[in-house]
CSV table of C-alpha atoms in Angstrom, one decimal:
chain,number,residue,atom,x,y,z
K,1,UNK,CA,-11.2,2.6,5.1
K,2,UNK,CA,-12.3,-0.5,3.9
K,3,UNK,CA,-16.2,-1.8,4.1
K,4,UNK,CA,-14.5,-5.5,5.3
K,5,UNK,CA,-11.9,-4.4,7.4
K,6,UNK,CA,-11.3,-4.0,10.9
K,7,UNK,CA,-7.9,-4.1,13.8
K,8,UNK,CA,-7.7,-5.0,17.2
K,9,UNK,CA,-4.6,-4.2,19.6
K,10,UNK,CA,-2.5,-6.7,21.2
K,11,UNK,CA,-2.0,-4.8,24.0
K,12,UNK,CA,-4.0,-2.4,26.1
K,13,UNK,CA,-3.7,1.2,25.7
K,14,UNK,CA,-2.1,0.3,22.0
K,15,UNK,CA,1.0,-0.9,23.4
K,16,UNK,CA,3.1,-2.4,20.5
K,17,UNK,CA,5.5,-5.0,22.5
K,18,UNK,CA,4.9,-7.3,25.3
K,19,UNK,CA,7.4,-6.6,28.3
K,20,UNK,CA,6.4,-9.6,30.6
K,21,UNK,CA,4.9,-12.7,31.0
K,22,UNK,CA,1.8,-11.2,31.8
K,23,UNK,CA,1.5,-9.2,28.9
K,24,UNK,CA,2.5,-12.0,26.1
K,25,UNK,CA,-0.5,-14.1,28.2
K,26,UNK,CA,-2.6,-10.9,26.7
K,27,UNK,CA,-1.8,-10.6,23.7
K,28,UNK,CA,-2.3,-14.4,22.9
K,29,UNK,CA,-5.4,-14.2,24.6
K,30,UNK,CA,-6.9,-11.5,22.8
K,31,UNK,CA,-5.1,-12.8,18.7
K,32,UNK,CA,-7.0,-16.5,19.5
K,33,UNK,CA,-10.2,-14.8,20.6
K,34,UNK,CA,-10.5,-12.9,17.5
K,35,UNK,CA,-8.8,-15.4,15.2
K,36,UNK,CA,-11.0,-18.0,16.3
K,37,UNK,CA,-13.6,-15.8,15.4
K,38,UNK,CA,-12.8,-16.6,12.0
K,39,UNK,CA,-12.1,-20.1,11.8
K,40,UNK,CA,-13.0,-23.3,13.0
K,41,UNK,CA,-10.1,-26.3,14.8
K,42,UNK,CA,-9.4,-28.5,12.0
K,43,UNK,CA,-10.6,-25.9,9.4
K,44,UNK,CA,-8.6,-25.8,6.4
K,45,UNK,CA,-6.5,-22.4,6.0
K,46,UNK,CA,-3.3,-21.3,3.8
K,47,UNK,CA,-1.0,-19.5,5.8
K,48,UNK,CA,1.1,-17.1,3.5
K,49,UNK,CA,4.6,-15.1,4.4
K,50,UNK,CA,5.7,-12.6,2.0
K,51,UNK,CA,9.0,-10.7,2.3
K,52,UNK,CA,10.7,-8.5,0.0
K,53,UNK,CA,14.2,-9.8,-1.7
K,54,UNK,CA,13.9,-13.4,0.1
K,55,UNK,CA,15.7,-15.7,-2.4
K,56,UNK,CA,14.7,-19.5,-3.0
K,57,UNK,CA,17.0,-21.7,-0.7
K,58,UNK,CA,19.6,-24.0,-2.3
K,59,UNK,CA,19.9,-27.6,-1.4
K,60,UNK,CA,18.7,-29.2,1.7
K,61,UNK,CA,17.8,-25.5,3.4
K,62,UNK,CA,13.7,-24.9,3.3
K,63,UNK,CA,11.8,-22.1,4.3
K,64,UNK,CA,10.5,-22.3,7.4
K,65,UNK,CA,7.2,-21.2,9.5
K,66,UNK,CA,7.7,-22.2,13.2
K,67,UNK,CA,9.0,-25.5,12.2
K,68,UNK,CA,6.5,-26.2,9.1
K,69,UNK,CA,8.0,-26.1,5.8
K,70,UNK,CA,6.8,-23.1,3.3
K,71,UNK,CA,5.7,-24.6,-0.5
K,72,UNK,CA,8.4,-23.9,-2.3
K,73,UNK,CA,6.5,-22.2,-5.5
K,74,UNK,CA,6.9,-18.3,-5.6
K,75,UNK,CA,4.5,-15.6,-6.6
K,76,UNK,CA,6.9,-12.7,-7.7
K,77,UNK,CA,5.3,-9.4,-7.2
K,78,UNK,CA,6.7,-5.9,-8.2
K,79,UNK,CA,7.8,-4.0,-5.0
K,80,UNK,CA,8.2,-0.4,-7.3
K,81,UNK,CA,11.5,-0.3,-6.0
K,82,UNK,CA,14.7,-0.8,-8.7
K,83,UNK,CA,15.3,-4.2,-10.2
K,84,UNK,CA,18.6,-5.7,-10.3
K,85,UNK,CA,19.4,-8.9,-11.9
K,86,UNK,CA,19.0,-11.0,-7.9
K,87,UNK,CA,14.8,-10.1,-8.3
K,88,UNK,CA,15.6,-7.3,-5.1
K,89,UNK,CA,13.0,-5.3,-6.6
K,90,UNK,CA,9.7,-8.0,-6.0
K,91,UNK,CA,8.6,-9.5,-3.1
K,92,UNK,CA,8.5,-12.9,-3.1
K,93,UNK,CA,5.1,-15.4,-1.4
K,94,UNK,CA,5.4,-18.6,-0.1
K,95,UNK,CA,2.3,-20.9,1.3
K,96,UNK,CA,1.6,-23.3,3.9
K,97,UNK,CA,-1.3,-25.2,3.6
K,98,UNK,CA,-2.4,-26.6,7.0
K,99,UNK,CA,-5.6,-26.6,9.1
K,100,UNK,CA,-6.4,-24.0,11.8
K,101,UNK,CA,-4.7,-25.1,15.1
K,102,UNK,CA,-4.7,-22.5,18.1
K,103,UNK,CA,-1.6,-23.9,19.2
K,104,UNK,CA,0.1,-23.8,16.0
K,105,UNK,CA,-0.7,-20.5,16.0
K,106,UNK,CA,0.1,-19.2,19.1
K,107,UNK,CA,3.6,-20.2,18.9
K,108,UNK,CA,3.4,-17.7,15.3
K,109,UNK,CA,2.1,-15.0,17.0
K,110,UNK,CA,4.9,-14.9,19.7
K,111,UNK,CA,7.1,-14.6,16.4
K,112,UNK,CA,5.2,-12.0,15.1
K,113,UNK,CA,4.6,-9.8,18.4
K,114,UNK,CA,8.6,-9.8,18.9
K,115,UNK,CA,9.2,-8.7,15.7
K,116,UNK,CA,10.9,-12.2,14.6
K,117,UNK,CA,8.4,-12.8,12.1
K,118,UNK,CA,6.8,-10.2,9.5
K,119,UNK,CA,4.9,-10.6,6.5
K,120,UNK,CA,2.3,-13.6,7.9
K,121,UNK,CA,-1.3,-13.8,6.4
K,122,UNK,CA,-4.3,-16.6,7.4
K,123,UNK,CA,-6.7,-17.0,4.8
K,124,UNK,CA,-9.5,-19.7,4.9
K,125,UNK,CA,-10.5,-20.5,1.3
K,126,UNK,CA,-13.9,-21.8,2.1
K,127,UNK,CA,-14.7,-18.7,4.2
K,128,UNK,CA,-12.9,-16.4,3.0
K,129,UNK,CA,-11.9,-14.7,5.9
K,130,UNK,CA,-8.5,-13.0,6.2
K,131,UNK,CA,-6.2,-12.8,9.5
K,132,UNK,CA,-3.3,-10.6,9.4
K,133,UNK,CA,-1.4,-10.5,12.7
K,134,UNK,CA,1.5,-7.9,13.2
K,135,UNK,CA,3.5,-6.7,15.8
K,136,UNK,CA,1.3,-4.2,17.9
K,137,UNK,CA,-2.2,-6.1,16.8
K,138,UNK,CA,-4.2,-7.8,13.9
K,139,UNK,CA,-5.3,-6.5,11.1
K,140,UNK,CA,-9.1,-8.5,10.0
K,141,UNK,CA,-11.2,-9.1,6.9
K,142,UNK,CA,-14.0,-10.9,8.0
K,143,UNK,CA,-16.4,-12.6,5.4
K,144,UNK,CA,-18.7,-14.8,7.8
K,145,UNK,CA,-19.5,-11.9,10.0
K,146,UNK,CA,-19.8,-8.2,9.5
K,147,UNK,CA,-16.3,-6.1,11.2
K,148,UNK,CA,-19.0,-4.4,13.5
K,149,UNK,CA,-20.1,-7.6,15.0
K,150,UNK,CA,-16.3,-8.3,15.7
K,151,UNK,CA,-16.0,-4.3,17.0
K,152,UNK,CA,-18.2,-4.8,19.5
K,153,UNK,CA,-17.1,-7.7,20.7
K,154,UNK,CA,-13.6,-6.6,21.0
K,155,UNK,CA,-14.6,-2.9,21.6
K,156,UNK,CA,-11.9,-2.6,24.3
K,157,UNK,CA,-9.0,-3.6,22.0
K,158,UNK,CA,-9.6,-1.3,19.4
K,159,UNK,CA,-8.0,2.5,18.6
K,160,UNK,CA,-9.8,5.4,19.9
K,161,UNK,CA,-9.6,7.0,16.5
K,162,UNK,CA,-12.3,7.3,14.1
K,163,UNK,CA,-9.7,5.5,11.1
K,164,UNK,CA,-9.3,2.8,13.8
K,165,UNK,CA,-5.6,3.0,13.1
């Protein structure tokens, strides 16, 4: 697929959603452990969200990022789908810069495992090393480390397929 790409499950057997205690203690364990693969506590990182059709917020209303406030500025991107006048047809980026925090993250990746978050990237600009957690498991671009040293590591969270998928 891609010569910098890997994914790792949340769950085992590719489960897509937690169902217990238990299981949500899994998946965090396994998103840290390979996350922290990629960046140091304290590092730098931008955390980006992008969403199709999410308009700028009027007034005191921010966007929000389990409790951290999105920068404001907006990358429009084409979608390919129709364009209206209200921008439907782009998707729209927002940033948080911060520093690399498993807790801060940990809270995130509950969001994003129940399905209450979507579109979330980490991205380290000194490393370069890309983090893309989803609901069902985490999708990595690893620049400080070659994906097969991550693979196998985390051998036993990955698809049995040959396209890792």
């Amino acid at each position: 697929m891609y010569d910098r790409w890997t994914r790792f499950h949340s769950l085992p057997e590719s489960k897509r959603y937690a169902e217990s205690d238990a299981e949500h203690q899994e998946l965090q364990t396994r998103h840290v452990a390979v996350a922290s693969e990629l960046f140091e506590v304290g590092e730098p990182i931008y955390v980006y969200r992008c969403r199709l059709m999410e308009r700028r917020l009027k007034g005191k209303l921010k966007h929000m990022l389990v409790g951290n406030q999105l920068r404001e500025k907006m990358v429009r991107l084409p979608s390919g789908l129709s364009v209206s006048e209200e921008d439907d047809g782009y998707y729209f980026v927002r940033a948080l810069v911060t520093s690399w925090a498993p807790t801060f993250f940990s809270a995130l990746t509950k969001k994003i495992a129940d399905w209450e978050e979507t579109g979330v990237t980490f991205v380290s600009p000194s490393t370069k090393n890309i983090y893309c957690p989803y609901d069902g498991g985490m999708d990595v671009f690893p620049h400080t480390n070659s994906p097969s040293t991550l693979e196998a590591k985390f051998s036993s969270w990955m698809s049995s397929r040959e396209d890792k998928m």
